[in-house]
JSON list of C-alpha atoms in Angstrom, two decimals:
[
{"chain": "A", "resi": 1201, "resn": "MET", "atom": "CA", "xyz": [-26.38, 34.86, 28.48]},
{"chain": "A", "resi": 1202, "resn": "MET", "atom": "CA", "xyz": [-25.44, 30.76, 26.79]},
{"chain": "A", "resi": 1203, "resn": "TRP", "atom": "CA", "xyz": [-24.54, 32.22, 23.29]},
{"chain": "A", "resi": 1204, "resn": "ARG", "atom": "CA", "xyz": [-21.80, 34.61, 25.48]},
{"chain": "A", "resi": 1205, "resn": "ALA", "atom": "CA", "xyz": [-20.25, 31.62, 27.07]},
{"chain": "A", "resi": 1206, "resn": "SER", "atom": "CA", "xyz": [-20.75, 28.98, 23.81]},
{"chain": "A", "resi": 1207, "resn": "LEU", "atom": "CA", "xyz": [-19.22, 32.30, 21.31]},
{"chain": "A", "resi": 1208, "resn": "LEU", "atom": "CA", "xyz": [-16.46, 32.46, 24.19]},
{"chain": "A", "resi": 1209, "resn": "LEU", "atom": "CA", "xyz": [-15.81, 29.10, 24.16]},
{"chain": "A", "resi": 1210, "resn": "LEU", "atom": "CA", "xyz": [-15.90, 28.76, 19.93]},
{"chain": "A", "resi": 1211, "resn": "LEU", "atom": "CA", "xyz": [-13.53, 31.77, 19.73]},
{"chain": "A", "resi": 1212, "resn": "LEU", "atom": "CA", "xyz": [-11.33, 30.04, 22.39]},
{"chain": "A", "resi": 1213, "resn": "LEU", "atom": "CA", "xyz": [-11.05, 26.82, 20.40]},
{"chain": "A", "resi": 1214, "resn": "LEU", "atom": "CA", "xyz": [-10.93, 28.73, 17.11]},
{"chain": "A", "resi": 1215, "resn": "ARG", "atom": "CA", "xyz": [-7.54, 30.19, 18.64]},
{"chain": "A", "resi": 1216, "resn": "HIS", "atom": "CA", "xyz": [-6.19, 27.53, 19.97]},
{"chain": "A", "resi": 1217, "resn": "ARG", "atom": "CA", "xyz": [-6.18, 25.95, 16.08]},
{"chain": "A", "resi": 1218, "resn": "ALA", "atom": "CA", "xyz": [-4.76, 28.61, 14.70]},
{"chain": "A", "resi": 1219, "resn": "GLN", "atom": "CA", "xyz": [-1.66, 28.21, 17.02]},
{"chain": "A", "resi": 1220, "resn": "GLY", "atom": "CA", "xyz": [-1.05, 24.80, 16.12]},
{"chain": "A", "resi": 1221, "resn": "LYS", "atom": "CA", "xyz": [1.61, 24.15, 13.87]},
{"chain": "A", "resi": 1222, "resn": "PRO", "atom": "CA", "xyz": [3.76, 20.96, 12.34]},
{"chain": "A", "resi": 1223, "resn": "SER", "atom": "CA", "xyz": [6.87, 19.75, 14.00]},
{"chain": "A", "resi": 1224, "resn": "PRO", "atom": "CA", "xyz": [10.42, 20.59, 13.25]},
{"chain": "A", "resi": 1225, "resn": "ASP", "atom": "CA", "xyz": [10.78, 16.79, 11.71]},
{"chain": "A", "resi": 1226, "resn": "ALA", "atom": "CA", "xyz": [7.55, 17.68, 9.24]},
{"chain": "A", "resi": 1227, "resn": "GLY", "atom": "CA", "xyz": [9.09, 18.52, 5.80]},
{"chain": "A", "resi": 1228, "resn": "PRO", "atom": "CA", "xyz": [6.88, 19.85, 3.04]},
{"chain": "A", "resi": 1229, "resn": "HIS", "atom": "CA", "xyz": [2.95, 18.82, 2.35]},
{"chain": "A", "resi": 1230, "resn": "GLY", "atom": "CA", "xyz": [3.27, 17.00, 5.96]},
{"chain": "A", "resi": 1231, "resn": "GLN", "atom": "CA", "xyz": [5.59, 14.34, 4.79]},
{"chain": "A", "resi": 1232, "resn": "GLY", "atom": "CA", "xyz": [7.53, 13.34, 8.38]},
{"chain": "A", "resi": 1233, "resn": "ARG", "atom": "CA", "xyz": [4.02, 13.55, 10.09]},
{"chain": "A", "resi": 1234, "resn": "VAL", "atom": "CA", "xyz": [1.78, 10.77, 7.45]},
{"chain": "A", "resi": 1235, "resn": "HIS", "atom": "CA", "xyz": [2.71, 7.24, 6.95]},
{"chain": "A", "resi": 1236, "resn": "GLN", "atom": "CA", "xyz": [3.51, 6.52, 3.69]},
{"chain": "A", "resi": 1237, "resn": "ALA", "atom": "CA", "xyz": [2.99, 3.06, 2.29]},
{"chain": "A", "resi": 1238, "resn": "ALA", "atom": "CA", "xyz": [5.39, 0.67, 1.03]},
{"chain": "A", "resi": 1239, "resn": "PRO", "atom": "CA", "xyz": [5.68, 1.23, -2.99]},
{"chain": "A", "resi": 1240, "resn": "LEU", "atom": "CA", "xyz": [4.09, -1.56, -5.20]},
{"chain": "A", "resi": 1241, "resn": "SER", "atom": "CA", "xyz": [7.19, -2.09, -6.83]},
{"chain": "A", "resi": 1242, "resn": "ASP", "atom": "CA", "xyz": [10.81, -0.97, -7.16]},
{"chain": "A", "resi": 1243, "resn": "ALA", "atom": "CA", "xyz": [10.35, -1.15, -10.72]},
{"chain": "A", "resi": 1244, "resn": "PRO", "atom": "CA", "xyz": [9.43, 2.43, -12.69]},
{"chain": "A", "resi": 1245, "resn": "HIS", "atom": "CA", "xyz": [6.25, 2.88, -13.24]},
{"chain": "A", "resi": 1246, "resn": "ASP", "atom": "CA", "xyz": [6.28, 3.60, -17.66]},
{"chain": "A", "resi": 1247, "resn": "ASP", "atom": "CA", "xyz": [3.07, 2.51, -19.37]},
{"chain": "A", "resi": 1248, "resn": "ALA", "atom": "CA", "xyz": [3.82, 4.91, -22.40]},
{"chain": "A", "resi": 1249, "resn": "HIS", "atom": "CA", "xyz": [7.31, 2.92, -23.22]},
{"chain": "A", "resi": 1250, "resn": "GLY", "atom": "CA", "xyz": [5.13, -0.56, -23.20]},
{"chain": "A", "resi": 1251, "resn": "ASN", "atom": "CA", "xyz": [7.71, -1.67, -18.87]},
{"chain": "A", "resi": 1252, "resn": "PHE", "atom": "CA", "xyz": [4.38, -3.42, -16.77]},
{"chain": "A", "resi": 1253, "resn": "GLN", "atom": "CA", "xyz": [6.92, -4.56, -14.72]},
{"chain": "A", "resi": 1254, "resn": "TYR", "atom": "CA", "xyz": [5.67, -2.64, -11.84]},
{"chain": "A", "resi": 1255, "resn": "ASP", "atom": "CA", "xyz": [1.74, -3.25, -13.08]},
{"chain": "A", "resi": 1256, "resn": "HIS", "atom": "CA", "xyz": [2.89, -6.76, -12.56]},
{"chain": "A", "resi": 1257, "resn": "GLU", "atom": "CA", "xyz": [4.77, -6.93, -9.26]},
{"chain": "A", "resi": 1258, "resn": "ALA", "atom": "CA", "xyz": [1.90, -4.81, -8.16]},
{"chain": "A", "resi": 1259, "resn": "PHE", "atom": "CA", "xyz": [-1.15, -7.34, -9.25]},
{"chain": "A", "resi": 1260, "resn": "LEU", "atom": "CA", "xyz": [1.22, -10.06, -8.59]},
{"chain": "A", "resi": 1261, "resn": "GLY", "atom": "CA", "xyz": [3.40, -9.49, -5.61]},
{"chain": "A", "resi": 1262, "resn": "ARG", "atom": "CA", "xyz": [7.52, -9.56, -6.98]},
{"chain": "A", "resi": 1263, "resn": "GLU", "atom": "CA", "xyz": [7.99, -13.51, -6.09]},
{"chain": "A", "resi": 1264, "resn": "VAL", "atom": "CA", "xyz": [5.17, -14.12, -8.07]},
{"chain": "A", "resi": 1265, "resn": "ALA", "atom": "CA", "xyz": [5.69, -12.20, -10.58]},
{"chain": "A", "resi": 1266, "resn": "LYS", "atom": "CA", "xyz": [9.57, -13.38, -11.46]},
{"chain": "A", "resi": 1267, "resn": "GLU", "atom": "CA", "xyz": [7.53, -16.96, -12.02]},
{"chain": "A", "resi": 1268, "resn": "PHE", "atom": "CA", "xyz": [5.01, -15.60, -14.34]},
{"chain": "A", "resi": 1269, "resn": "ASP", "atom": "CA", "xyz": [7.78, -14.22, -16.28]},
{"chain": "A", "resi": 1270, "resn": "GLN", "atom": "CA", "xyz": [9.36, -17.75, -16.60]},
{"chain": "A", "resi": 1271, "resn": "LEU", "atom": "CA", "xyz": [5.84, -19.08, -17.23]},
{"chain": "A", "resi": 1272, "resn": "THR", "atom": "CA", "xyz": [4.44, -19.53, -21.27]},
{"chain": "A", "resi": 1273, "resn": "PRO", "atom": "CA", "xyz": [1.86, -17.72, -22.06]},
{"chain": "A", "resi": 1274, "resn": "GLU", "atom": "CA", "xyz": [-0.68, -20.34, -21.68]},
{"chain": "A", "resi": 1275, "resn": "GLU", "atom": "CA", "xyz": [0.19, -21.13, -18.51]},
{"chain": "A", "resi": 1276, "resn": "SER", "atom": "CA", "xyz": [0.37, -17.20, -17.78]},
{"chain": "A", "resi": 1277, "resn": "GLN", "atom": "CA", "xyz": [-3.35, -17.11, -18.88]},
{"chain": "A", "resi": 1278, "resn": "ALA", "atom": "CA", "xyz": [-4.35, -20.10, -16.59]},
{"chain": "A", "resi": 1279, "resn": "ARG", "atom": "CA", "xyz": [-2.61, -19.37, -13.16]},
{"chain": "A", "resi": 1280, "resn": "LEU", "atom": "CA", "xyz": [-4.27, -14.93, -14.20]},
{"chain": "A", "resi": 1281, "resn": "GLY", "atom": "CA", "xyz": [-7.61, -17.21, -14.66]},
{"chain": "A", "resi": 1282, "resn": "ARG", "atom": "CA", "xyz": [-7.27, -19.03, -10.85]},
{"chain": "A", "resi": 1283, "resn": "ILE", "atom": "CA", "xyz": [-6.08, -15.62, -9.44]},
{"chain": "A", "resi": 1284, "resn": "VAL", "atom": "CA", "xyz": [-9.28, -13.27, -11.00]},
{"chain": "A", "resi": 1285, "resn": "ASP", "atom": "CA", "xyz": [-11.39, -16.32, -9.08]},
{"chain": "A", "resi": 1286, "resn": "ARG", "atom": "CA", "xyz": [-9.56, -15.82, -5.77]},
{"chain": "A", "resi": 1287, "resn": "MET", "atom": "CA", "xyz": [-9.84, -11.93, -6.73]},
{"chain": "A", "resi": 1288, "resn": "ASP", "atom": "CA", "xyz": [-14.03, -12.44, -7.15]},
{"chain": "A", "resi": 1289, "resn": "ARG", "atom": "CA", "xyz": [-13.95, -14.55, -4.00]},
{"chain": "A", "resi": 1290, "resn": "ALA", "atom": "CA", "xyz": [-12.96, -11.76, -1.53]},
{"chain": "A", "resi": 1291, "resn": "GLY", "atom": "CA", "xyz": [-15.94, -9.85, -3.50]},
{"chain": "A", "resi": 1292, "resn": "ASP", "atom": "CA", "xyz": [-19.22, -11.50, -4.28]},
{"chain": "A", "resi": 1293, "resn": "GLY", "atom": "CA", "xyz": [-17.98, -14.52, -6.77]},
{"chain": "A", "resi": 1294, "resn": "ASP", "atom": "CA", "xyz": [-20.42, -12.51, -9.33]},
{"chain": "A", "resi": 1295, "resn": "GLY", "atom": "CA", "xyz": [-17.18, -13.74, -12.59]},
{"chain": "A", "resi": 1296, "resn": "TRP", "atom": "CA", "xyz": [-15.90, -10.27, -12.98]},
{"chain": "A", "resi": 1297, "resn": "VAL", "atom": "CA", "xyz": [-13.40, -8.15, -10.74]},
{"chain": "A", "resi": 1298, "resn": "SER", "atom": "CA", "xyz": [-15.17, -4.75, -9.87]},
{"chain": "A", "resi": 1299, "resn": "LEU", "atom": "CA", "xyz": [-12.81, -1.89, -8.53]},
{"chain": "A", "resi": 1300, "resn": "ALA", "atom": "CA", "xyz": [-13.68, -2.39, -5.51]},
{"chain": "A", "resi": 1301, "resn": "GLU", "atom": "CA", "xyz": [-12.40, -5.68, -5.56]},
{"chain": "A", "resi": 1302, "resn": "LEU", "atom": "CA", "xyz": [-9.30, -5.13, -7.48]},
{"chain": "A", "resi": 1303, "resn": "ARG", "atom": "CA", "xyz": [-8.66, -2.46, -4.53]},
{"chain": "A", "resi": 1304, "resn": "ALA", "atom": "CA", "xyz": [-8.91, -5.38, -2.03]},
{"chain": "A", "resi": 1305, "resn": "TRP", "atom": "CA", "xyz": [-6.28, -7.67, -3.65]},
{"chain": "A", "resi": 1306, "resn": "ILE", "atom": "CA", "xyz": [-3.44, -5.11, -4.46]},
{"chain": "A", "resi": 1307, "resn": "ALA", "atom": "CA", "xyz": [-4.07, -4.31, -0.23]},
{"chain": "A", "resi": 1308, "resn": "HIS", "atom": "CA", "xyz": [-3.77, -8.02, -0.26]},
{"chain": "A", "resi": 1309, "resn": "THR", "atom": "CA", "xyz": [-0.74, -7.99, -2.59]},
{"chain": "A", "resi": 1310, "resn": "GLN", "atom": "CA", "xyz": [0.83, -4.74, -0.71]},
{"chain": "A", "resi": 1311, "resn": "GLN", "atom": "CA", "xyz": [0.02, -6.44, 2.55]},
{"chain": "A", "resi": 1312, "resn": "ARG", "atom": "CA", "xyz": [1.94, -9.98, 1.95]},
{"chain": "A", "resi": 1313, "resn": "HIS", "atom": "CA", "xyz": [4.51, -8.12, 0.45]},
{"chain": "A", "resi": 1314, "resn": "ILE", "atom": "CA", "xyz": [5.28, -6.15, 3.84]},
{"chain": "A", "resi": 1315, "resn": "ARG", "atom": "CA", "xyz": [4.24, -9.08, 5.90]},
{"chain": "A", "resi": 1316, "resn": "ASP", "atom": "CA", "xyz": [7.39, -10.94, 4.18]},
{"chain": "A", "resi": 1317, "resn": "SER", "atom": "CA", "xyz": [10.22, -7.58, 3.75]},
{"chain": "A", "resi": 1318, "resn": "VAL", "atom": "CA", "xyz": [9.63, -7.37, 7.86]},
{"chain": "A", "resi": 1319, "resn": "LYS", "atom": "CA", "xyz": [10.16, -11.83, 8.25]},
{"chain": "A", "resi": 1320, "resn": "ASN", "atom": "CA", "xyz": [12.87, -11.37, 6.22]},
{"chain": "A", "resi": 1321, "resn": "PHE", "atom": "CA", "xyz": [14.27, -8.62, 8.43]},
{"chain": "A", "resi": 1322, "resn": "MET", "atom": "CA", "xyz": [13.27, -9.81, 10.98]},
{"chain": "A", "resi": 1323, "resn": "THR", "atom": "CA", "xyz": [15.28, -13.58, 10.12]},
{"chain": "A", "resi": 1324, "resn": "TRP", "atom": "CA", "xyz": [18.46, -11.08, 8.70]},
{"chain": "A", "resi": 1325, "resn": "ARG", "atom": "CA", "xyz": [18.26, -9.45, 12.51]},
{"chain": "A", "resi": 1326, "resn": "THR", "atom": "CA", "xyz": [18.60, -12.40, 14.62]},
{"chain": "A", "resi": 1327, "resn": "GLN", "atom": "CA", "xyz": [21.58, -14.37, 12.13]},
{"chain": "A", "resi": 1328, "resn": "ARG", "atom": "CA", "xyz": [23.48, -11.43, 12.30]},
{"chain": "A", "resi": 1329, "resn": "PRO", "atom": "CA", "xyz": [26.69, -11.95, 14.64]},
{"chain": "A", "resi": 1330, "resn": "THR", "atom": "CA", "xyz": [26.35, -9.35, 17.61]},
{"chain": "A", "resi": 1331, "resn": "LYS", "atom": "CA", "xyz": [28.68, -6.64, 18.84]},
{"chain": "A", "resi": 1332, "resn": "ARG", "atom": "CA", "xyz": [30.33, -6.57, 22.49]}
]
């Protein structure tokens, strides 16, 4: 008798699950229901033609990437070395940047970009004149 109750419960759960459908505003592949992370850069991602601006902005952040564009190669290399040290400190401090440390750094950079964007938006929103 217990197995019948279990089977009935399982069938009811499966029936309920099969009747679920996405909301009307959901696009293909759940685009309306899934939170999409902010893009790492507005630059096109095109490594094949030597345009690495996307990578620079994803790795350094938009503002720091602009600063690096103005540096000499020696200054750029020295600053990148300090950034790599900061990336490694977030991990195990062995002098090498692992894939996990690189991912953590890029996520950190992306979160910083989001915070800055929100802060700038809120500043703009509070300073604009309100209509009455």
